[in-house]
Coordinates of C-alpha atoms in Angstrom, one line a residue:
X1 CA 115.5 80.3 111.6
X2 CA 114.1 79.0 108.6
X3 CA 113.8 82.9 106.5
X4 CA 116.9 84.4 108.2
X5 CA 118.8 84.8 105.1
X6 CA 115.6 86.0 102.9
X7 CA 117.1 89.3 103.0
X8 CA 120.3 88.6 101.0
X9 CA 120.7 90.1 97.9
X10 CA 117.5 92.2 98.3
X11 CA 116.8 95.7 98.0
X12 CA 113.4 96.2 97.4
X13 CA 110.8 95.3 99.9
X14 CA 107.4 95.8 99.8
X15 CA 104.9 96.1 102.7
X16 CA 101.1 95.7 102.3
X17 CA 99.1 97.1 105.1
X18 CA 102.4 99.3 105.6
X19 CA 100.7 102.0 107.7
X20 CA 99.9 99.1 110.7
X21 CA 101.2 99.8 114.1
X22 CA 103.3 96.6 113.7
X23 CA 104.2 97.0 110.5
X24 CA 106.0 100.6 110.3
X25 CA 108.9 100.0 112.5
X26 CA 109.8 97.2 110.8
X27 CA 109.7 99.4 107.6
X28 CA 111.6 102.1 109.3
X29 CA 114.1 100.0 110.5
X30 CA 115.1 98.1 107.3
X31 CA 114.6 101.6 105.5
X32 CA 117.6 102.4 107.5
X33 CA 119.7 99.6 107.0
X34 CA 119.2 100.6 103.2
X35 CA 116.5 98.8 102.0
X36 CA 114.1 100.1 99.5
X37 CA 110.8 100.4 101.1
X38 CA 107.4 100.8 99.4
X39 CA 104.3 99.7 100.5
X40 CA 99.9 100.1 100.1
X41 CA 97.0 100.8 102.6
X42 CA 93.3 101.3 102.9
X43 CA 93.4 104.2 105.4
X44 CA 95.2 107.2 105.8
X45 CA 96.2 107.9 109.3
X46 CA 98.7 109.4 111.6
X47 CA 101.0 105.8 111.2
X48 CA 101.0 106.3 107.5
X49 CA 101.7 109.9 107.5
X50 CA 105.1 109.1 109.6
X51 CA 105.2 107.0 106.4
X52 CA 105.5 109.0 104.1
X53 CA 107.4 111.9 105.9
X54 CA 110.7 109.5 105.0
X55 CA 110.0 109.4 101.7
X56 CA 108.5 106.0 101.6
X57 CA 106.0 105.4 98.3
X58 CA 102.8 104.6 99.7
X59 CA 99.9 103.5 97.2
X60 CA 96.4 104.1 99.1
X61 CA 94.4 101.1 98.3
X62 CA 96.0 97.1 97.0
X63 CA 96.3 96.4 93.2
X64 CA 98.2 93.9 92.1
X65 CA 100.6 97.0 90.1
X66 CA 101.5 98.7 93.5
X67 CA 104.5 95.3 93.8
X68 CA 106.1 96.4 90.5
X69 CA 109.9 96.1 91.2
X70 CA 109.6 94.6 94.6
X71 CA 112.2 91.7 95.5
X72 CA 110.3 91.0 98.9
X73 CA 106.5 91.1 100.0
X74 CA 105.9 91.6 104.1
X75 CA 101.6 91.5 104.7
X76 CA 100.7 92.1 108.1
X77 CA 98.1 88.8 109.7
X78 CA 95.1 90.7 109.0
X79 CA 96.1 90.7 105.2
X80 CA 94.7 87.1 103.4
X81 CA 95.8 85.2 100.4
X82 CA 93.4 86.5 97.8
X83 CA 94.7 90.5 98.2
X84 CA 95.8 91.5 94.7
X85 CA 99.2 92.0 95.8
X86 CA 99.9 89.1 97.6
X87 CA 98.0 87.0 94.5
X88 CA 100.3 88.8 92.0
X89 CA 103.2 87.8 94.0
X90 CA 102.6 84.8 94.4
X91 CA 102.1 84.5 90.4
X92 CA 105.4 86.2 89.9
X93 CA 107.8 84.1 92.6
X94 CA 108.1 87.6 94.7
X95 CA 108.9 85.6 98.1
X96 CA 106.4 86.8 101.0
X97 CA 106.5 86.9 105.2
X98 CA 104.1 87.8 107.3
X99 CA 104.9 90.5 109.8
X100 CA 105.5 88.4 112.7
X101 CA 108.2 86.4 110.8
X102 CA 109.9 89.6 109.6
X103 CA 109.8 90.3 113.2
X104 CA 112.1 87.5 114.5
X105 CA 114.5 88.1 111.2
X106 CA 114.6 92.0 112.2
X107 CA 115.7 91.6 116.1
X108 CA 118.5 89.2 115.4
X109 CA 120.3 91.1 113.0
X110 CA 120.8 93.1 116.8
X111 CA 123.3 90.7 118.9
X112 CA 121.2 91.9 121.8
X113 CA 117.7 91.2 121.6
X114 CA 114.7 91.8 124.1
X115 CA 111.3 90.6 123.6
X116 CA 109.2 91.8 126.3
X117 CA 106.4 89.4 126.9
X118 CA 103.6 88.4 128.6
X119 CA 99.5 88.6 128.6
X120 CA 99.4 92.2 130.0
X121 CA 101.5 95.2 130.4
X122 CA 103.9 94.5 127.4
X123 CA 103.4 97.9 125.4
X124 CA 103.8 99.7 129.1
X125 CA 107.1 97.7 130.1
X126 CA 108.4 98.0 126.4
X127 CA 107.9 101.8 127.1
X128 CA 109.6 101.9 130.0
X129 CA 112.7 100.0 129.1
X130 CA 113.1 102.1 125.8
X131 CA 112.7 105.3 127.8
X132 CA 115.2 104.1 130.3
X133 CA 117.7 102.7 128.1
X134 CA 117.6 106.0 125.7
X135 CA 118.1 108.1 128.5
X136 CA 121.0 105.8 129.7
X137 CA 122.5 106.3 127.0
X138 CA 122.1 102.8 125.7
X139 CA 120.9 104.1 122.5
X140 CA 118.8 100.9 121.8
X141 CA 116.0 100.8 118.8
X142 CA 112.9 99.8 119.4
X143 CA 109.6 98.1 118.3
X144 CA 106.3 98.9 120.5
X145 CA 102.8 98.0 120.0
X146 CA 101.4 101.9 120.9
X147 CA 102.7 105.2 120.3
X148 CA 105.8 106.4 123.6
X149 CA 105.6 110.5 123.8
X150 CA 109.2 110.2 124.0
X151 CA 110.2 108.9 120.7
X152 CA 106.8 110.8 119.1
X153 CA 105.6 107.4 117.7
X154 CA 106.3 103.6 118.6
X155 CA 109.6 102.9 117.1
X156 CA 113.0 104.1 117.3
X157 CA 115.9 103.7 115.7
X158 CA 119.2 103.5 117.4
X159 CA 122.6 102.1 116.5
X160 CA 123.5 99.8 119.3
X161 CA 123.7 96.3 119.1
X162 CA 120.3 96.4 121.2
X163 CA 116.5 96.2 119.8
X164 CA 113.7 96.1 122.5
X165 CA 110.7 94.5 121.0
X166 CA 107.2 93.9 122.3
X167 CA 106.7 90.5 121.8
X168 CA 103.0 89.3 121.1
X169 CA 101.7 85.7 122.1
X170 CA 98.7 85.5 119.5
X171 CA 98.7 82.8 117.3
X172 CA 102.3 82.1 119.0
X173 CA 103.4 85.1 116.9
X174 CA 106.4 85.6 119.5
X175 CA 107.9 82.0 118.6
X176 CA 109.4 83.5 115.3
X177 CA 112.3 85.3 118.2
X178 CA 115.0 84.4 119.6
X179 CA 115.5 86.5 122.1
X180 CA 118.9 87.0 123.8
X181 CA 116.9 88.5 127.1
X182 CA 113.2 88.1 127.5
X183 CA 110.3 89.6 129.9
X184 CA 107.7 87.3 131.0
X185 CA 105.6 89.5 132.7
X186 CA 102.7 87.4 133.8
X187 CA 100.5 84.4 132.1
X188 CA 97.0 84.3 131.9
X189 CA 94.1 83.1 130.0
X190 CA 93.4 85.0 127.0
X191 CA 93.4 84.7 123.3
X192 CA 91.2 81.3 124.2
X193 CA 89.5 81.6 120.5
X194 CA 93.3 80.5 119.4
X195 CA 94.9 78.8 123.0
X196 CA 91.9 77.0 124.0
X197 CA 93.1 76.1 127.5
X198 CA 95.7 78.1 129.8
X199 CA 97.9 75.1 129.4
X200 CA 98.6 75.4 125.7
X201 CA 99.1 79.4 126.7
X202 CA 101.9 77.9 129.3
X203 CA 103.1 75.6 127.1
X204 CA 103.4 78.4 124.5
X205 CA 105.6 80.8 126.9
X206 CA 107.2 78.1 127.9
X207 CA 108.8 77.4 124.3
X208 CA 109.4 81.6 124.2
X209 CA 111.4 81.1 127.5
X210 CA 113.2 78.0 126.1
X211 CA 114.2 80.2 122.8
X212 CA 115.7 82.6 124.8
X213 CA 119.6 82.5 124.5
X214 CA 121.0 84.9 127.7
X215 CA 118.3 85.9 130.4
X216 CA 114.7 85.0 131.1
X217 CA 113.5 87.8 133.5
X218 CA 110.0 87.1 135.1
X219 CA 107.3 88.0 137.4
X220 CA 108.2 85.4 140.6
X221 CA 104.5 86.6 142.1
X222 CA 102.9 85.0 139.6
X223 CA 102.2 81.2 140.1
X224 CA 101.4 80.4 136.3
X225 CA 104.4 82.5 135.1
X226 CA 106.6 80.5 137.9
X227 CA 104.9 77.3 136.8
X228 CA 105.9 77.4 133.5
X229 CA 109.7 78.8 133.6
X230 CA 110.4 76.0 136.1
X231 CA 112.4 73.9 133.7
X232 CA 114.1 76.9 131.7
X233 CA 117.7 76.7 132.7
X234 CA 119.7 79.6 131.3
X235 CA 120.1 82.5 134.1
X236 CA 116.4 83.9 135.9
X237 CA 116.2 86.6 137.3
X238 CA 112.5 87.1 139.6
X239 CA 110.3 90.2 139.9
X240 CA 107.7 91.4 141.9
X241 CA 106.6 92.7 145.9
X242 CA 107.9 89.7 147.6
X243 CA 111.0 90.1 149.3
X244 CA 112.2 86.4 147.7
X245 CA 112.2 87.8 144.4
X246 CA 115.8 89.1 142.7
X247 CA 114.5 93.0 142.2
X248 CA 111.4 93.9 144.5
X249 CA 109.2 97.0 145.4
X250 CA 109.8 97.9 149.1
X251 CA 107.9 101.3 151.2
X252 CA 105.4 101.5 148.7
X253 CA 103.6 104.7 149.0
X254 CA 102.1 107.8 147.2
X255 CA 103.5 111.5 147.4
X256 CA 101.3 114.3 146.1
X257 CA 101.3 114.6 141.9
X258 CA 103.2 110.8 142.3
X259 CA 100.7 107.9 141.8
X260 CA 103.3 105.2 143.2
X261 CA 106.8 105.6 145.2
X262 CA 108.7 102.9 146.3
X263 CA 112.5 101.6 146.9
X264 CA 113.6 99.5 144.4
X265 CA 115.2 96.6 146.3
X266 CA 117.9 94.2 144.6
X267 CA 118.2 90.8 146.8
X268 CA 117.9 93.0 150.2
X269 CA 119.9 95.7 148.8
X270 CA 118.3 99.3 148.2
X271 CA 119.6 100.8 144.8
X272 CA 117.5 103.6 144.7
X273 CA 114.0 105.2 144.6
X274 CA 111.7 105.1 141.9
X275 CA 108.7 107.6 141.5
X276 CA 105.6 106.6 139.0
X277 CA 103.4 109.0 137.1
X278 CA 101.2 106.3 135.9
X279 CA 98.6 105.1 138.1
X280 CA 98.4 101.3 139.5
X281 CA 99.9 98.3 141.1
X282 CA 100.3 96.6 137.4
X283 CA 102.9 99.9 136.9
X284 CA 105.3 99.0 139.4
X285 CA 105.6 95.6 138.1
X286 CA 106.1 96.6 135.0
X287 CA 108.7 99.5 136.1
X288 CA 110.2 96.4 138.1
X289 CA 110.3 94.3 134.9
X290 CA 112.4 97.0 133.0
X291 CA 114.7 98.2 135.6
X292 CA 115.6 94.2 136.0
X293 CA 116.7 94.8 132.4
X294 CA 118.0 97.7 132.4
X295 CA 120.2 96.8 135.6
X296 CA 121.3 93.8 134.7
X297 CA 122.5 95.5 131.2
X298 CA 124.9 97.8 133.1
X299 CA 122.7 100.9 133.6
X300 CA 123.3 103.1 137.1
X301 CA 120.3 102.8 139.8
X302 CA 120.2 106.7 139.5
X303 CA 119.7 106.8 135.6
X304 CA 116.8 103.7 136.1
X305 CA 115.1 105.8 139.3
X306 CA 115.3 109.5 136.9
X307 CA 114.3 107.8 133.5
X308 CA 111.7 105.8 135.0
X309 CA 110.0 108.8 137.1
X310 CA 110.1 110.9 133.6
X311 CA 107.7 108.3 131.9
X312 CA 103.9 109.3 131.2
X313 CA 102.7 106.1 129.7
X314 CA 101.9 105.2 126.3
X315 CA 99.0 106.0 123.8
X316 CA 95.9 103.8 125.2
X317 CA 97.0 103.4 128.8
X318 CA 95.2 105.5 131.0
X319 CA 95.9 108.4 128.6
X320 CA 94.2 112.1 130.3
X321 CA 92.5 112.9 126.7
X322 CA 91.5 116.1 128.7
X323 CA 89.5 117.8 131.9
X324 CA 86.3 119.9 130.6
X325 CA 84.2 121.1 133.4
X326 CA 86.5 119.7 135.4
X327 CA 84.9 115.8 133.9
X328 CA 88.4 114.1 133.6
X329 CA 88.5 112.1 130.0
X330 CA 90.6 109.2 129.8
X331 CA 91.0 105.9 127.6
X332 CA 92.7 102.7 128.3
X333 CA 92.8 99.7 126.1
X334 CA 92.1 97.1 128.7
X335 CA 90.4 94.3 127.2
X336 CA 90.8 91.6 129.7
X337 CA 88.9 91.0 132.7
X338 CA 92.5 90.9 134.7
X339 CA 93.7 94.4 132.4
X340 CA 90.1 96.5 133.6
X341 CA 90.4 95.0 137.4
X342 CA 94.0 96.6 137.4
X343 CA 93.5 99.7 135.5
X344 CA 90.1 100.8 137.7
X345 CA 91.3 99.7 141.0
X346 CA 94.1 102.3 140.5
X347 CA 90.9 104.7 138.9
X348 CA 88.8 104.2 142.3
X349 CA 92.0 104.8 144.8
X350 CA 92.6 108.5 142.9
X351 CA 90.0 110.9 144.7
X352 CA 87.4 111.2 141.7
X353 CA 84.1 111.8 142.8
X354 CA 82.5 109.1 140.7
X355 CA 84.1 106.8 138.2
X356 CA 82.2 105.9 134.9
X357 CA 83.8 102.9 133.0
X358 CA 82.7 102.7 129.4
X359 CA 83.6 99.3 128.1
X360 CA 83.5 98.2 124.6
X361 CA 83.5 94.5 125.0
X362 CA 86.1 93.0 122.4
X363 CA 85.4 89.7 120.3
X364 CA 82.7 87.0 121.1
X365 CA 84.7 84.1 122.3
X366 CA 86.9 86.5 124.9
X367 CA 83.3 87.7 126.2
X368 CA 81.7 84.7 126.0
X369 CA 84.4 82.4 127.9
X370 CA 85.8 84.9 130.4
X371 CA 81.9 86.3 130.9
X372 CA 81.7 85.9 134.9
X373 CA 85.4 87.5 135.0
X374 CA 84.2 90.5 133.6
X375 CA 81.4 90.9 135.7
X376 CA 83.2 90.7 138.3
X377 CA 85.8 93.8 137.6
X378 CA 83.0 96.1 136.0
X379 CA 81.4 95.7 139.3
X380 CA 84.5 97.4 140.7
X381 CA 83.6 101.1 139.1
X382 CA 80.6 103.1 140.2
X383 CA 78.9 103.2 137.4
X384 CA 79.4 101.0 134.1
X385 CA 78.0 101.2 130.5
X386 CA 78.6 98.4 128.1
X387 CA 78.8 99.0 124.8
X388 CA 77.7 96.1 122.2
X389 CA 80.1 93.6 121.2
X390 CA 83.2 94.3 119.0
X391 CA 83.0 91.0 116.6
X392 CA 86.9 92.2 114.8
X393 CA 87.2 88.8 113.1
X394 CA 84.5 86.2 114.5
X395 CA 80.6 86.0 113.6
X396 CA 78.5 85.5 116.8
X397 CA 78.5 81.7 117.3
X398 CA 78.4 81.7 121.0
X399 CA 75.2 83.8 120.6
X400 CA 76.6 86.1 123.5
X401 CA 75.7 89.9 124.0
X402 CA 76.4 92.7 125.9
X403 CA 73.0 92.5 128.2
X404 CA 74.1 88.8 128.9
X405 CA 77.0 90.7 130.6
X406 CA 74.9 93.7 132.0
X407 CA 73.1 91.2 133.8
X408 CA 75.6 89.8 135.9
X409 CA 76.7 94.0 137.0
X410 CA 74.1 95.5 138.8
X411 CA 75.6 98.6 138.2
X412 CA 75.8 99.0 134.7
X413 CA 73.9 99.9 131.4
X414 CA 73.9 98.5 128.2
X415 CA 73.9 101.4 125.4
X416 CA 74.8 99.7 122.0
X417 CA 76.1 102.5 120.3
X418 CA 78.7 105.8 120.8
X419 CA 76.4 108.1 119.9
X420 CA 73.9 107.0 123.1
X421 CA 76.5 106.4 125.2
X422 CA 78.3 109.7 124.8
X423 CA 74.6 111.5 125.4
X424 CA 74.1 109.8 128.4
X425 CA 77.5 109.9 129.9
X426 CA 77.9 113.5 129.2
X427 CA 74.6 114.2 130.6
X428 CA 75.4 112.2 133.6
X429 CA 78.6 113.1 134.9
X430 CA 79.6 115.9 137.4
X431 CA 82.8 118.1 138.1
X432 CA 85.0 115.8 139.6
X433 CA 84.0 112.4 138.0
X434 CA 86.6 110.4 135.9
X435 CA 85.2 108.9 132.5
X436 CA 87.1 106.4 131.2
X437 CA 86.6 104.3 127.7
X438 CA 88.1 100.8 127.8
X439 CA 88.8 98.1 125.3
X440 CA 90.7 96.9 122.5
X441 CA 88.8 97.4 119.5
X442 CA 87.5 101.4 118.5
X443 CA 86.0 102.5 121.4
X444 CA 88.7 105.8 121.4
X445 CA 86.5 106.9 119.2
X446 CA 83.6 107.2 121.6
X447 CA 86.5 108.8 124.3
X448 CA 86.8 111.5 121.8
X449 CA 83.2 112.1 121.1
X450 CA 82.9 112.0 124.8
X451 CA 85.5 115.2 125.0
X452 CA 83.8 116.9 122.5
X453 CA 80.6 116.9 123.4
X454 CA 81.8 118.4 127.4
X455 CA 83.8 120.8 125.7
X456 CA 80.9 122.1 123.4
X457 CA 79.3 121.8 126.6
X458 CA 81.4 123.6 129.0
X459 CA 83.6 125.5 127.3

């Protein structure tokens, strides 16, 4: 690839917008190859803290002095051409990538390389298959888009010839890798503001699958993800419940503390039995996904089945902030229609007395364009409230807002901001009831408000 040998002869690399979620493995990583590693922010925060607990300069704020010395300039997407630092470098011939790009140069300096792709479930799958291949003894590193309990932050760094990295199809961010295997985990239509149309998002995962070099290993359930991985002709391996798949789910069932149990079949064979603590038909596809990997790479079926049945999730996904007057708090980052149908299906089959779905709706073109599709799953909770629109980077051209969506759910309520929301939830719920905030932007914030305010309540 075009920057692969950027690296040569350089020591001192410099990251703006270091303490980002994609942004400090990359750091980490390189810091222990031997690099140099400086870098600014705007915010402090638990990323940057990790940070600076390695010894890494960090300069709070971006002035075009913090680059002083540096041979190398990384800026994560969100970082623009007139930021101080990446003007002075540019006006003193400091060479500069953007995250993305130092992504792809990253995972093949590892001769085995795993993107794990796909519209949902990549952070969850890219959990898994760490966790499984760590406690394998595979002693892969890794690069995850939300914080794994296990490894106490979203990146680890091992010293195998492996790197698992979550591989993100904005913007076609995830054509900068070559993979040697990739994870296509499903293909939907998302990111329109960018795509447009589901076939550029095919076409897009189509050229991924093509730049993979060993494996493509895919969700055979899914017709768009089968559609456009028909012409890829290195070795497939499928995934899913159908029995015509390579590695299936067979038996599926529940046991008591166990959310999902079910053999894990490889072409009619049973290799073992797999036991889920996270909630949801999406989970076992995903659990398929990485023990497909971890198989094929040589692990046993018994060290897949106890590695598997150890993992609690990731930060974001149907994380249990806590239980207060026994009002069970929970946040998920869903922020696609097909992302809230999975995540509160499994929330309605789990014996709460009510389920209150807070949604932060995220972007106006998303909400705009896939408006019906998100009636249609906040219908699925008993009761949902709708925050107002999360703009991030657009202005409101499609003159869309949240009551245009409350509308189509006759069981919601449109409460623009936390502090209402949390008032009226909190008021609302009983002993029994799951809340749970979803969506991609801040809404978090409004979980925790939420758990504060029945704590100071109850407790």
């Amino acid at each position: 690839m075009k920057y692969d040998n950027i690296l040569e002869n350089k020591k001192r690399i410099h990251f703006i917008g270091i303490g980002g979620s994609g942004m400090c493995p990359l750091a980490e990583i390189l810091m222990s190859e031997g690099f140099e590693i400086q870098g600014s922010d705007m915010n402090e925060g638990e990323t940057l803290d990790k940070i600076k607990s390695y010894g890494i300069p960090v300069f709070m704020g971006h002035r075009a002095e913090n680059i002083d010395g540096a041979e190398l300039v990384v800026y994560s997407a969100a970082v623009k051409e007139d930021n101080p630092e990446r003007k002075a470098a540019k006006e003193r011939n400091i060479p500069q990538i953007e995250r993305s790009v130092m992504l792809g140069i990253v995972s093949r300096r590892y001769r085995r390389s795993i993107g794990v792709s796909g519209t949902h479930g990549k952070t969850s799958t890219t959990g898994m298959l760490t966790q499984t291949l760590i406690g394998a003894g595979f002693d892969p590193s890794a690069i995850i888009g939300g914080k794994l309990p296990f490894i106490g932050g979203n990146s680890y760094v091992g010293h195998s010839d492996i790197i698992v990295c979550e591989a993100c199809e904005y913007v076609d961010s995830f054509l900068e890798m070559t993979p040697y295997i990739s994870i296509v985990l499903n293909v939907d239509a998302d990111h329109l503001d960018y795509f447009k149309n589901l076939d550029n998002i095919k076409k897009s995962f189509n050229k991924f699958a093509h730049q993979t070099s060993q494996l493509v290993v895919y969700n055979g359930d899914d017709e768009n993800t089968v559609d456009c991985l028909k012409d890829i002709e290195i070795e497939k391996l499928s995934f899913g419940m159908n029995d015509t798949n390579d590695y299936y789910a067979a038996n599926i069932s529940a046991d008591k503390g166990v959310h999902e149990k079910f053999d894990l079949m490889y072409r009619g064979e049973k290799l073992t039995e797999i036991k889920l603590m996270v909630p949801g038909r999406h989970n076992i596809y995903n659990a398929l996904a990485a023990a497909a990997v971890a198989h094929y790479l040589g692990a046993s079926p018994e060290s897949i089945s106890e590695n598997l049945s150890k993992f609690g999730g990731v930060h974001r996904r149907f994380e249990i902030l806590g239980n207060p007057g026994g009002i069970t708090v929970a946040d998920d980052f869903a922020h696609h229609p097909t992302e809230l149908r999975a995540t509160l299906n499994a929330a309605m089959k789990m014996g709460f007395g009510k389920v209150w779905a807070v949604f932060q709706p995220h972007t106006f073109s998303r909400t705009a364009m896939l408006l019906d599709d998100f009636a249609e799953a906040l219908k699925i909770p008993d009761e949902a409230i709708i925050s107002e629109i999360l703009p991030v980077r657009e202005t409101n051209t499609y003159n869309i807002y949240n009551t245009d969506l409350g509308a189509k759910v006759p069981n919601s309520k449109c409460i623009d901001t936390f502090e209402d929301i949390t008032s009226y939830v909190t008021e609302s719920a009983h002993e029994g009831d799951l809340i749970i905030t979803m969506g991609g932007g801040n809404v978090y914030m409004c979980a925790n408000m939420i758990l504060a305010k029945l704590k100071e309540k109850y407790e």
